[in-house]
PDB file of C-alpha atoms (C1' of nucleotides) in Angstrom:
ATOM      1  CA  MET E 379     -16.905  -2.118   1.742  1.00 86.00           C
ATOM      2  CA  GLN E 380     -17.627  -3.454  -2.109  1.00 93.00           C
ATOM      3  CA  ILE E 381     -21.254  -4.045  -3.751  1.00 97.00           C
ATOM      4  CA  SER E 382     -21.915  -5.671  -6.405  1.00 97.00           C
ATOM      5  CA  ASP E 383     -23.997  -4.871  -9.010  1.00 96.00           C
ATOM      6  CA  ALA E 384     -26.486  -6.847  -8.315  1.00 96.00           C
ATOM      7  CA  GLU E 385     -26.462  -6.026  -4.454  1.00 97.00           C
ATOM      8  CA  TRP E 386     -26.968  -2.362  -5.340  1.00 97.00           C
ATOM      9  CA  GLN E 387     -30.584  -3.976  -6.221  1.00 96.00           C
ATOM     10  CA  VAL E 388     -31.158  -5.536  -2.712  1.00 97.00           C
ATOM     11  CA  MET E 389     -29.161  -2.739  -0.660  1.00 97.00           C
ATOM     12  CA  ASN E 390     -31.554   0.257  -2.629  1.00 97.00           C
ATOM     13  CA  LEU E 391     -34.571  -2.803  -1.265  1.00 96.00           C
ATOM     14  CA  VAL E 392     -33.703  -2.175   2.202  1.00 96.00           C
ATOM     15  CA  TRP E 393     -33.080   1.547   2.358  1.00 96.00           C
ATOM     16  CA  GLU E 394     -35.762   1.803   1.209  1.00 94.00           C
ATOM     17  CA  SER E 395     -38.658   0.017   2.903  1.00 90.00           C
ATOM     18  CA  SER E 396     -36.151  -0.683   6.222  1.00 84.00           C
ATOM     19  CA  PRO E 397     -36.057  -3.068   8.357  1.00 91.00           C
ATOM     20  CA  VAL E 398     -37.933  -6.156   5.365  1.00 94.00           C
ATOM     21  CA  GLU E 399     -38.175  -9.302   6.137  1.00 93.00           C
ATOM     22  CA  SER E 400     -36.257 -11.474   3.650  1.00 91.00           C
ATOM     23  CA  ASN E 401     -39.656 -12.512   1.686  1.00 92.00           C
ATOM     24  CA  GLU E 402     -40.370  -8.901   0.612  1.00 93.00           C
ATOM     25  CA  VAL E 403     -36.800  -9.729  -0.273  1.00 95.00           C
ATOM     26  CA  ILE E 404     -37.885 -12.456  -1.932  1.00 95.00           C
ATOM     27  CA  GLU E 405     -41.137 -11.371  -3.878  1.00 93.00           C
ATOM     28  CA  GLU E 406     -39.732  -7.588  -4.820  1.00 93.00           C
ATOM     29  CA  LEU E 407     -36.674  -8.494  -6.626  1.00 94.00           C
ATOM     30  CA  ALA E 408     -37.877 -12.764  -7.957  1.00 92.00           C
ATOM     31  CA  GLN E 409     -40.855 -10.389  -9.942  1.00 89.00           C
ATOM     32  CA  LEU E 410     -38.875  -7.444 -10.716  1.00 90.00           C
ATOM     33  CA  ASN E 411     -34.558  -9.619 -11.658  1.00 92.00           C
ATOM     34  CA  ASN E 412     -36.300 -13.508 -12.326  1.00 92.00           C
ATOM     35  CA  TRP E 413     -34.657 -14.026  -9.950  1.00 95.00           C
ATOM     36  CA  SER E 414     -34.823 -17.649  -7.669  1.00 94.00           C
ATOM     37  CA  PRO E 415     -35.210 -17.531  -4.208  1.00 94.00           C
ATOM     38  CA  ALA E 416     -32.234 -18.790  -2.890  1.00 95.00           C
ATOM     39  CA  THR E 417     -30.006 -16.592  -5.352  1.00 96.00           C
ATOM     40  CA  VAL E 418     -31.880 -13.009  -3.355  1.00 96.00           C
ATOM     41  CA  LYS E 419     -30.913 -15.550  -0.168  1.00 96.00           C
ATOM     42  CA  THR E 420     -27.563 -15.619  -0.870  1.00 96.00           C
ATOM     43  CA  MET E 421     -26.962 -12.056  -1.872  1.00 97.00           C
ATOM     44  CA  LEU E 422     -28.633 -11.043   1.432  1.00 96.00           C
ATOM     45  CA  HIS E 423     -26.331 -13.186   3.447  1.00 96.00           C
ATOM     46  CA  ARG E 424     -23.652 -12.120   1.552  1.00 96.00           C
ATOM     47  CA  LEU E 425     -24.409  -8.902   2.597  1.00 97.00           C
ATOM     48  CA  VAL E 426     -24.573  -9.822   5.462  1.00 95.00           C
ATOM     49  CA  LYS E 427     -21.440 -10.726   5.642  1.00 95.00           C
ATOM     50  CA  LYS E 428     -19.401  -8.052   4.203  1.00 95.00           C
ATOM     51  CA  GLY E 429     -20.943  -5.841   6.699  1.00 94.00           C
ATOM     52  CA  ALA E 430     -23.977  -3.496   4.444  1.00 96.00           C
ATOM     53  CA  LEU E 431     -26.320  -5.128   6.526  1.00 96.00           C
ATOM     54  CA  LYS E 432     -27.760  -6.354   9.666  1.00 94.00           C
ATOM     55  CA  THR E 433     -30.080  -8.496  10.819  1.00 93.00           C
ATOM     56  CA  GLU E 434     -31.995  -8.817  14.288  1.00 89.00           C
ATOM     57  CA  SER E 435     -33.911 -11.776  15.349  1.00 80.00           C
ATOM     58  CA  VAL E 436     -38.099 -11.296  15.634  1.00 74.00           C
ATOM     59  CA  GLY E 437     -38.888 -15.436  16.778  1.00 66.00           C
ATOM     60  CA  LYS E 438     -37.527 -17.265  13.157  1.00 68.00           C
ATOM     61  CA  LYS E 439     -37.557 -14.132  11.744  1.00 76.00           C
ATOM     62  CA  TYR E 440     -34.476 -11.952  10.996  1.00 85.00           C
ATOM     63  CA  LEU E 441     -35.154  -8.127  10.152  1.00 93.00           C
ATOM     64  CA  TYR E 442     -32.546  -6.290   7.600  1.00 95.00           C
ATOM     65  CA  ARG E 443     -32.182  -3.539   8.047  1.00 95.00           C
ATOM     66  CA  ALA E 444     -29.108  -1.431   6.632  1.00 96.00           C
ATOM     67  CA  SER E 445     -25.745  -0.531   8.448  1.00 95.00           C
ATOM     68  CA  VAL E 446     -24.557   0.970   5.420  1.00 96.00           C
ATOM     69  CA  ARG E 447     -25.536   4.975   4.569  1.00 96.00           C
ATOM     70  CA  ARG E 448     -27.608   5.042   1.100  1.00 97.00           C
ATOM     71  CA  TYR E 449     -25.539   8.375   0.861  1.00 96.00           C
ATOM     72  CA  ASP E 450     -22.519   7.003   1.313  1.00 96.00           C
ATOM     73  CA  CYS E 451     -22.384   4.172  -0.738  1.00 97.00           C
ATOM     74  CA  VAL E 452     -23.208   6.060  -3.599  1.00 97.00           C
ATOM     75  CA  ARG E 453     -20.931   8.921  -3.038  1.00 96.00           C
ATOM     76  CA  ARG E 454     -18.577   6.039  -3.251  1.00 96.00           C
ATOM     77  CA  GLU E 455     -19.685   4.305  -6.048  1.00 97.00           C
ATOM     78  CA  SER E 456     -20.151   7.972  -7.550  1.00 97.00           C
ATOM     79  CA  ARG E 457     -16.512   8.700  -7.184  1.00 96.00           C
ATOM     80  CA  SER E 458     -15.454   5.209  -8.314  1.00 96.00           C
ATOM     81  CA  PHE E 459     -17.816   6.517 -11.962  1.00 97.00           C
ATOM     82  CA  LEU E 460     -15.781   9.860 -12.173  1.00 97.00           C
ATOM     83  CA  GLU E 461     -12.635   8.066 -11.721  1.00 95.00           C
ATOM     84  CA  ARG E 462     -13.316   5.556 -14.386  1.00 96.00           C
ATOM     85  CA  VAL E 463     -15.539   7.233 -17.205  1.00 97.00           C
ATOM     86  CA  PHE E 464     -13.972  10.502 -16.824  1.00 96.00           C
ATOM     87  CA  ASP E 465     -10.612  10.980 -15.812  1.00 94.00           C
ATOM     88  CA  GLY E 466     -12.889  12.275 -12.113  1.00 94.00           C
ATOM     89  CA  GLN E 467     -13.777  15.100 -12.961  1.00 95.00           C
ATOM     90  CA  ALA E 468     -16.878  16.356 -12.454  1.00 96.00           C
ATOM     91  CA  ALA E 469     -17.897  18.686 -14.782  1.00 97.00           C
ATOM     92  CA  PRO E 470     -17.975  16.268 -18.292  1.00 97.00           C
ATOM     93  CA  ALA E 471     -19.524  13.887 -16.532  1.00 97.00           C
ATOM     94  CA  LEU E 472     -22.556  16.648 -16.133  1.00 97.00           C
ATOM     95  CA  MET E 473     -22.170  17.741 -19.294  1.00 97.00           C
ATOM     96  CA  HIS E 474     -22.681  14.628 -20.999  1.00 97.00           C
ATOM     97  CA  PHE E 475     -26.004  13.014 -18.115  1.00 97.00           C
ATOM     98  CA  VAL E 476     -27.848  17.058 -19.074  1.00 97.00           C
ATOM     99  CA  LYS E 477     -27.119  16.369 -22.298  1.00 95.00           C
ATOM    100  CA  TYR E 478     -27.897  12.391 -23.277  1.00 94.00           C
ATOM    101  CA  ALA E 479     -30.271  12.784 -20.331  1.00 94.00           C
ATOM    102  CA  LYS E 480     -34.243  12.824 -20.371  1.00 93.00           C
ATOM    103  CA  LEU E 481     -34.981  15.855 -18.119  1.00 94.00           C
ATOM    104  CA  THR E 482     -38.519  17.724 -17.035  1.00 94.00           C
ATOM    105  CA  PRO E 483     -38.635  21.150 -17.081  1.00 94.00           C
ATOM    106  CA  GLU E 484     -39.067  20.605 -13.810  1.00 95.00           C
ATOM    107  CA  GLU E 485     -35.661  19.196 -13.207  1.00 96.00           C
ATOM    108  CA  ILE E 486     -33.912  21.374 -15.012  1.00 96.00           C
ATOM    109  CA  ALA E 487     -35.433  24.581 -12.929  1.00 95.00           C
ATOM    110  CA  GLU E 488     -34.232  22.592 -10.211  1.00 96.00           C
ATOM    111  CA  ILE E 489     -30.970  21.544 -11.569  1.00 97.00           C
ATOM    112  CA  GLN E 490     -30.427  25.396 -12.006  1.00 96.00           C
ATOM    113  CA  GLU E 491     -31.644  26.858  -8.754  1.00 95.00           C
ATOM    114  CA  LEU E 492     -29.087  24.678  -7.618  1.00 96.00           C
ATOM    115  CA  LEU E 493     -26.054  25.275  -9.470  1.00 95.00           C
ATOM    116  CA  ASP E 494     -27.541  29.631  -8.803  1.00 94.00           C
ATOM    117  CA  THR E 495     -26.512  28.640  -5.015  1.00 94.00           C
ATOM    118  CA  LYS E 496     -23.174  26.835  -5.805  1.00 91.00           C
ATOM    119  CA  ALA E 497     -21.626  29.949  -8.268  1.00 87.00           C
ATOM    120  CA  ALA E 498     -23.043  32.438  -5.813  1.00 86.00           C
ATOM    121  CA  LYS E 499     -21.280  30.718  -2.611  1.00 75.00           C
ATOM    122  CA  LYS E 500     -18.633  30.822  -4.533  1.00 61.00           C
ATOM    123  CA  LYS E 501     -18.052  34.565  -5.252  1.00 61.00           C
ATOM    124  CA  ASP E 502     -19.326  35.573  -1.854  1.00 57.00           C
ATOM    125  CA  GLN E 503     -15.687  35.630  -0.278  1.00 55.00           C
ATOM    126  CA  TRP E 504     -17.185  35.373   3.216  1.00 52.00           C
ATOM    127  CA  ASN E 505     -18.837  31.705   3.142  1.00 45.00           C
ATOM    128  CA  ASP E 506     -15.486  29.712   0.692  1.00 44.00           C
TER     129      ASP E 506
ATOM    130  CA  MET U 301     -18.724  -5.962 -24.704  1.00 87.00           C
ATOM    131  CA  GLN U 302     -18.059  -4.690 -20.796  1.00 93.00           C
ATOM    132  CA  ILE U 303     -14.959  -3.119 -20.332  1.00 97.00           C
ATOM    133  CA  SER U 304     -13.495  -4.131 -16.174  1.00 97.00           C
ATOM    134  CA  ASP U 305     -11.835  -1.221 -13.977  1.00 96.00           C
ATOM    135  CA  ALA U 306      -8.499  -1.807 -14.961  1.00 96.00           C
ATOM    136  CA  GLU U 307      -9.697  -2.226 -18.587  1.00 97.00           C
ATOM    137  CA  TRP U 308     -10.482   1.449 -18.243  1.00 97.00           C
ATOM    138  CA  GLN U 309      -7.375   2.772 -17.076  1.00 96.00           C
ATOM    139  CA  VAL U 310      -6.043   0.834 -20.423  1.00 97.00           C
ATOM    140  CA  MET U 311      -8.874   2.309 -22.997  1.00 97.00           C
ATOM    141  CA  ASN U 312      -9.101   5.683 -21.688  1.00 97.00           C
ATOM    142  CA  LEU U 313      -4.453   6.301 -22.480  1.00 96.00           C
ATOM    143  CA  VAL U 314      -6.063   4.559 -26.008  1.00 96.00           C
ATOM    144  CA  TRP U 315      -8.135   6.964 -27.182  1.00 96.00           C
ATOM    145  CA  GLU U 316      -6.221   9.926 -26.197  1.00 94.00           C
ATOM    146  CA  SER U 317      -3.201   8.639 -27.817  1.00 90.00           C
ATOM    147  CA  SER U 318      -4.595   6.218 -30.792  1.00 83.00           C
ATOM    148  CA  PRO U 319      -2.273   4.697 -32.313  1.00 90.00           C
ATOM    149  CA  VAL U 320      -0.144   3.576 -29.725  1.00 94.00           C
ATOM    150  CA  GLU U 321       2.587   0.839 -28.964  1.00 93.00           C
ATOM    151  CA  SER U 322       2.333  -1.484 -26.248  1.00 92.00           C
ATOM    152  CA  ASN U 323       5.313   0.138 -24.940  1.00 92.00           C
ATOM    153  CA  GLU U 324       4.160   3.250 -24.722  1.00 93.00           C
ATOM    154  CA  VAL U 325       1.111   2.125 -22.507  1.00 95.00           C
ATOM    155  CA  ILE U 326       3.070  -0.692 -20.161  1.00 95.00           C
ATOM    156  CA  GLU U 327       5.799   3.283 -18.644  1.00 93.00           C
ATOM    157  CA  GLU U 328       2.336   4.865 -18.439  1.00 93.00           C
ATOM    158  CA  LEU U 329       0.804   3.165 -16.675  1.00 94.00           C
ATOM    159  CA  ALA U 330       3.769   1.907 -14.374  1.00 92.00           C
ATOM    160  CA  GLN U 331       4.022   5.028 -13.217  1.00 89.00           C
ATOM    161  CA  LEU U 332       0.058   6.002 -13.089  1.00 90.00           C
ATOM    162  CA  ASN U 333      -0.820   2.118 -11.213  1.00 92.00           C
ATOM    163  CA  ASN U 334       3.057   0.569 -10.255  1.00 92.00           C
ATOM    164  CA  TRP U 335       1.828  -2.466 -11.829  1.00 95.00           C
ATOM    165  CA  SER U 336       3.767  -4.815 -13.693  1.00 95.00           C
ATOM    166  CA  PRO U 337       4.571  -4.371 -17.717  1.00 95.00           C
ATOM    167  CA  ALA U 338       2.971  -8.203 -17.438  1.00 95.00           C
ATOM    168  CA  THR U 339      -0.257  -6.783 -16.376  1.00 96.00           C
ATOM    169  CA  VAL U 340      -0.412  -4.629 -19.105  1.00 96.00           C
ATOM    170  CA  LYS U 341       0.254  -6.673 -21.615  1.00 96.00           C
ATOM    171  CA  THR U 342      -2.323  -9.455 -20.177  1.00 96.00           C
ATOM    172  CA  MET U 343      -5.023  -6.008 -19.567  1.00 97.00           C
ATOM    173  CA  LEU U 344      -4.543  -4.846 -23.290  1.00 96.00           C
ATOM    174  CA  HIS U 345      -4.821  -9.014 -24.999  1.00 96.00           C
ATOM    175  CA  ARG U 346      -7.805  -9.464 -22.541  1.00 96.00           C
ATOM    176  CA  LEU U 347      -9.339  -5.837 -24.608  1.00 97.00           C
ATOM    177  CA  VAL U 348      -7.904  -7.133 -27.803  1.00 96.00           C
ATOM    178  CA  LYS U 349      -9.839 -10.527 -27.618  1.00 95.00           C
ATOM    179  CA  LYS U 350     -12.863  -8.789 -26.185  1.00 95.00           C
ATOM    180  CA  GLY U 351     -13.021  -6.510 -29.290  1.00 95.00           C
ATOM    181  CA  ALA U 352     -12.623  -3.237 -27.386  1.00 96.00           C
ATOM    182  CA  LEU U 353      -9.190  -2.792 -29.335  1.00 96.00           C
ATOM    183  CA  LYS U 354      -7.504  -3.886 -32.912  1.00 94.00           C
ATOM    184  CA  THR U 355      -3.722  -4.139 -33.857  1.00 93.00           C
ATOM    185  CA  GLU U 356      -2.213  -3.673 -36.744  1.00 88.00           C
ATOM    186  CA  SER U 357       1.215  -4.965 -37.054  1.00 80.00           C
ATOM    187  CA  VAL U 358       4.167  -3.386 -37.925  1.00 74.00           C
ATOM    188  CA  GLY U 359       7.292  -5.294 -38.186  1.00 66.00           C
ATOM    189  CA  LYS U 360       7.705  -7.425 -35.582  1.00 68.00           C
ATOM    190  CA  LYS U 361       5.280  -4.584 -33.172  1.00 76.00           C
ATOM    191  CA  TYR U 362       2.052  -3.735 -32.919  1.00 86.00           C
ATOM    192  CA  LEU U 363      -0.117  -1.027 -33.265  1.00 93.00           C
ATOM    193  CA  TYR U 364      -2.721  -0.487 -31.001  1.00 95.00           C
ATOM    194  CA  ARG U 365      -6.110   1.558 -31.835  1.00 95.00           C
ATOM    195  CA  ALA U 366      -8.640   1.343 -30.437  1.00 96.00           C
ATOM    196  CA  SER U 367     -11.918  -0.273 -31.740  1.00 95.00           C
ATOM    197  CA  VAL U 368     -14.447   0.633 -30.145  1.00 96.00           C
ATOM    198  CA  ARG U 369     -16.150   4.159 -29.794  1.00 96.00           C
ATOM    199  CA  ARG U 370     -15.869   6.024 -25.782  1.00 97.00           C
ATOM    200  CA  TYR U 371     -19.011   7.859 -26.571  1.00 96.00           C
ATOM    201  CA  ASP U 372     -20.504   4.480 -27.465  1.00 96.00           C
ATOM    202  CA  CYS U 373     -18.794   3.063 -23.813  1.00 97.00           C
ATOM    203  CA  VAL U 374     -18.716   6.351 -21.781  1.00 97.00           C
ATOM    204  CA  ARG U 375     -22.727   6.416 -22.011  1.00 96.00           C
ATOM    205  CA  ARG U 376     -22.958   2.062 -21.959  1.00 96.00           C
ATOM    206  CA  GLU U 377     -21.399   2.880 -18.541  1.00 97.00           C
ATOM    207  CA  SER U 378     -23.026   5.907 -17.487  1.00 97.00           C
ATOM    208  CA  ARG U 379     -26.565   4.181 -18.095  1.00 96.00           C
ATOM    209  CA  SER U 380     -25.527   1.077 -15.892  1.00 96.00           C
ATOM    210  CA  PHE U 381     -24.259   2.990 -12.715  1.00 97.00           C
ATOM    211  CA  LEU U 382     -27.427   5.447 -13.377  1.00 97.00           C
ATOM    212  CA  GLU U 383     -29.335   2.293 -13.063  1.00 95.00           C
ATOM    213  CA  ARG U 384     -27.415   0.533 -10.155  1.00 96.00           C
ATOM    214  CA  VAL U 385     -27.842   3.989  -8.028  1.00 97.00           C
ATOM    215  CA  PHE U 386     -30.215   6.256  -8.896  1.00 96.00           C
ATOM    216  CA  ASP U 387     -33.279   3.911 -10.101  1.00 94.00           C
ATOM    217  CA  GLY U 388     -32.370   4.534 -13.776  1.00 94.00           C
ATOM    218  CA  GLN U 389     -32.392   8.077 -12.784  1.00 95.00           C
ATOM    219  CA  ALA U 390     -30.757  11.254 -14.330  1.00 96.00           C
ATOM    220  CA  ALA U 391     -31.717  14.104 -12.093  1.00 97.00           C
ATOM    221  CA  PRO U 392     -30.848  12.860  -8.999  1.00 97.00           C
ATOM    222  CA  ALA U 393     -27.479  11.708 -10.099  1.00 97.00           C
ATOM    223  CA  LEU U 394     -27.213  15.348 -11.216  1.00 97.00           C
ATOM    224  CA  MET U 395     -28.337  17.139  -8.021  1.00 97.00           C
ATOM    225  CA  HIS U 396     -25.566  14.591  -6.350  1.00 97.00           C
ATOM    226  CA  PHE U 397     -22.910  16.007  -8.616  1.00 97.00           C
ATOM    227  CA  VAL U 398     -23.535  19.111  -8.928  1.00 97.00           C
ATOM    228  CA  LYS U 399     -24.573  19.450  -4.722  1.00 95.00           C
ATOM    229  CA  TYR U 400     -21.214  17.338  -4.151  1.00 95.00           C
ATOM    230  CA  ALA U 401     -18.410  18.245  -6.833  1.00 94.00           C
ATOM    231  CA  LYS U 402     -16.022  20.958  -7.042  1.00 93.00           C
ATOM    232  CA  LEU U 403     -16.500  22.471  -9.364  1.00 94.00           C
ATOM    233  CA  THR U 404     -15.228  26.030 -11.057  1.00 94.00           C
ATOM    234  CA  PRO U 405     -17.012  29.380 -12.047  1.00 94.00           C
ATOM    235  CA  GLU U 406     -16.280  28.694 -15.784  1.00 95.00           C
ATOM    236  CA  GLU U 407     -18.073  25.156 -15.675  1.00 96.00           C
ATOM    237  CA  ILE U 408     -20.690  26.293 -13.339  1.00 96.00           C
ATOM    238  CA  ALA U 409     -21.252  28.376 -16.465  1.00 96.00           C
ATOM    239  CA  GLU U 410     -20.899  26.334 -18.691  1.00 96.00           C
ATOM    240  CA  ILE U 411     -23.731  24.318 -17.555  1.00 97.00           C
ATOM    241  CA  GLN U 412     -26.462  26.509 -16.849  1.00 96.00           C
ATOM    242  CA  GLU U 413     -25.854  27.248 -20.663  1.00 95.00           C
ATOM    243  CA  LEU U 414     -26.272  23.404 -21.562  1.00 96.00           C
ATOM    244  CA  LEU U 415     -30.002  24.142 -19.578  1.00 95.00           C
ATOM    245  CA  ASP U 416     -31.144  27.127 -21.181  1.00 94.00           C
ATOM    246  CA  THR U 417     -30.231  25.463 -24.176  1.00 94.00           C
ATOM    247  CA  LYS U 418     -31.756  22.343 -23.277  1.00 91.00           C
ATOM    248  CA  ALA U 419     -35.099  24.208 -21.891  1.00 86.00           C
ATOM    249  CA  ALA U 420     -35.857  26.698 -24.083  1.00 85.00           C
ATOM    250  CA  LYS U 421     -35.420  23.928 -26.744  1.00 74.00           C
ATOM    251  CA  LYS U 422     -38.647  21.930 -24.596  1.00 61.00           C
ATOM    252  CA  LYS U 423     -40.647  24.715 -24.865  1.00 61.00           C
ATOM    253  CA  ASP U 424     -40.392  25.344 -28.137  1.00 58.00           C
ATOM    254  CA  GLN U 425     -42.917  22.989 -30.167  1.00 54.00           C
ATOM    255  CA  TRP U 426     -40.952  23.220 -33.150  1.00 52.00           C
ATOM    256  CA  ASN U 427     -37.548  22.101 -31.881  1.00 45.00           C
ATOM    257  CA  ASP U 428     -39.160  18.384 -29.956  1.00 44.00           C
TER     258      ASP U 428
ATOM    259  C1'  DT G 705      25.364 -18.004 -37.645  1.00 86.52           C
ATOM    260  C1'  DC G 706      23.706 -17.824 -33.414  1.00 86.52           C
ATOM    261  C1'  DC G 707      22.848 -15.133 -28.634  1.00 86.52           C
ATOM    262  C1'  DT G 708      20.047 -11.672 -26.809  1.00 86.52           C
ATOM    263  C1'  DA G 709      16.053  -8.769 -26.373  1.00 86.52           C
ATOM    264  C1'  DT G 710      11.930  -8.223 -26.526  1.00 86.52           C
ATOM    265  C1'  DC G 711       6.889  -7.912 -27.922  1.00 86.52           C
ATOM    266  C1'  DG G 712       2.803 -11.348 -27.675  1.00 86.52           C
ATOM    267  C1'  DT G 713       0.538 -15.583 -26.210  1.00 86.52           C
ATOM    268  C1'  DT G 714      -0.313 -18.995 -22.545  1.00 86.52           C
ATOM    269  C1'  DT G 715      -0.392 -20.491 -17.984  1.00 86.52           C
ATOM    270  C1'  DA G 716      -2.315 -19.835 -13.513  1.00 86.52           C
ATOM    271  C1'  DC G 717      -4.557 -18.424  -8.899  1.00 86.52           C
ATOM    272  C1'  DG G 718      -7.020 -16.384  -5.580  1.00 86.52           C
ATOM    273  C1'  DC G 719     -11.224 -13.267  -5.111  1.00 86.52           C
ATOM    274  C1'  DC G 720     -15.748 -11.622  -6.611  1.00 86.52           C
ATOM    275  C1'  DT G 721     -20.396 -12.507  -8.984  1.00 86.52           C
ATOM    276  C1'  DG G 722     -24.095 -14.540 -10.426  1.00 86.52           C
ATOM    277  C1'  DT G 723     -27.152 -17.740  -9.946  1.00 86.52           C
ATOM    278  C1'  DA G 724     -28.257 -21.714  -7.583  1.00 86.52           C
ATOM    279  C1'  DA G 725     -29.124 -26.426  -4.858  1.00 86.52           C
ATOM    280  C1'  DT G 726     -28.950 -28.830  -1.280  1.00 86.52           C
ATOM    281  C1'  DC G 727     -28.595 -29.374   4.066  1.00 86.52           C
ATOM    282  C1'  DT G 728     -30.409 -28.566   8.244  1.00 86.52           C
ATOM    283  C1'  DA G 729     -32.631 -26.664  12.174  1.00 86.52           C
ATOM    284  C1'  DA G 730     -37.151 -25.206  13.635  1.00 86.52           C
ATOM    285  C1'  DT G 731     -41.644 -24.095  13.775  1.00 86.52           C
ATOM    286  C1'  DT G 732     -46.458 -25.312  12.802  1.00 86.52           C
ATOM    287  C1'  DA G 733     -50.154 -27.807  10.496  1.00 86.52           C
ATOM    288  C1'  DC G 734     -52.190 -31.739  11.953  1.00 86.52           C
TER     289       DC G 734
ATOM    290  C1'  DG S1321     -45.930 -35.832  18.280  1.00 86.52           C
ATOM    291  C1'  DT S1322     -45.024 -36.821  13.419  1.00 86.52           C
ATOM    292  C1'  DA S1323     -44.630 -34.161   9.045  1.00 86.52           C
ATOM    293  C1'  DA S1324     -44.289 -30.498   6.322  1.00 86.52           C
ATOM    294  C1'  DT S1325     -42.413 -26.095   5.720  1.00 86.52           C
ATOM    295  C1'  DT S1326     -39.926 -23.139   5.357  1.00 86.52           C
ATOM    296  C1'  DA S1327     -35.616 -20.026   6.302  1.00 86.52           C
ATOM    297  C1'  DG S1328     -30.755 -19.404   7.115  1.00 86.52           C
ATOM    298  C1'  DA S1329     -26.296 -21.738   6.534  1.00 86.52           C
ATOM    299  C1'  DT S1330     -23.656 -24.733   2.951  1.00 86.52           C
ATOM    300  C1'  DT S1331     -21.900 -26.613  -0.276  1.00 86.52           C
ATOM    301  C1'  DA S1332     -21.179 -25.422  -5.650  1.00 86.52           C
ATOM    302  C1'  DC S1333     -19.815 -23.922  -9.885  1.00 86.52           C
ATOM    303  C1'  DA S1334     -18.126 -21.563 -14.553  1.00 86.52           C
ATOM    304  C1'  DG S1335     -16.249 -17.036 -15.908  1.00 86.52           C
ATOM    305  C1'  DG S1336     -14.356 -12.690 -14.777  1.00 86.52           C
ATOM    306  C1'  DC S1337     -10.986  -9.916 -12.829  1.00 86.52           C
ATOM    307  C1'  DG S1338      -6.705  -8.061 -10.447  1.00 86.52           C
ATOM    308  C1'  DT S1339      -2.494  -9.685 -10.687  1.00 86.52           C
ATOM    309  C1'  DA S1340       1.667 -11.839 -12.990  1.00 86.52           C
ATOM    310  C1'  DA S1341       4.885 -15.421 -14.197  1.00 86.52           C
ATOM    311  C1'  DA S1342       7.069 -18.465 -18.394  1.00 86.52           C
ATOM    312  C1'  DC S1343       7.199 -19.116 -22.525  1.00 86.52           C
ATOM    313  C1'  DG S1344       8.486 -19.012 -27.534  1.00 86.52           C
ATOM    314  C1'  DA S1345       8.669 -16.504 -31.476  1.00 86.52           C
ATOM    315  C1'  DT S1346      11.487 -12.955 -34.289  1.00 86.52           C
ATOM    316  C1'  DA S1347      14.774  -9.396 -34.988  1.00 86.52           C
ATOM    317  C1'  DG S1348      19.263  -7.194 -34.596  1.00 86.52           C
ATOM    318  C1'  DG S1349      23.627  -6.665 -32.816  1.00 86.52           C
ATOM    319  C1'  DA S1350      27.719  -9.720 -32.542  1.00 86.52           C
TER     320       DA S1350
END
DNA sequence: TCCTATCGTTTACGCCTGTAATCTAATTAC
DNA sequence: GTAATTAGATTACAGGCGTAAACGATAGGA
């Protein structure tokens, strides 16, 4: 299931504060993006239709919840990005981001640590 | 200027072997994607129209060249990806890729090196 | 010189997207 | 109880995209 650019904004919001009422989403995105309420409603509706959100009726209103995991969507989107732009290779993408992104020393350290453990695992015959 | 998913395939090919004749592109992508020649022609035409490719006529045929730099497109696409999926933050994206991508020990080493120099620069008051 | 093969251009078409107005049903206020 | 508000559903519409067939011009061979 394919989530469009604009729809990601909605999904991000829902993932962060699930469950939400449409009101909250509408207000938030009105501020963020200058979207009209109607536009946000369309997004919500489409996302429900494509199975990314589900609703639970509470009186007159609905509560919206994600029905797909953020992780899965991130993974799919990342894959497709890598495929398109870096010929499916993670390493060049990583090099690119490291080169051109702003990173705090803490972030750098954290990534290094992760790389270390990954390298260690690679060497360890029993763990790979 | 926005390059679509399918168009990226064409651009990647042109960037790699510029200048190319349409023939080469058509054959290559017929194999890779099972696209009909007509489809590839459409892609080329649209890319010329949107200013991503330019042509130089050589007799009856054209030679196609990129008229936008790969780097710029990669940068724009990366930005948009980060924005959409990781709220514009490079660090979480990096963590994600490091965690879930297959990396050879050499690649890991290379990325670590780059991170080291980046960290070093950060500390050096005269270089930042 | 005329036909044919070929390359680029035009046209096609249905689906997705961004953007939004309108409609309808139900709830709330008076 | 009727009017006004509101939330979700339906409809709208232009432009992009994936996919491709049809068309037109031209160069090269017969």
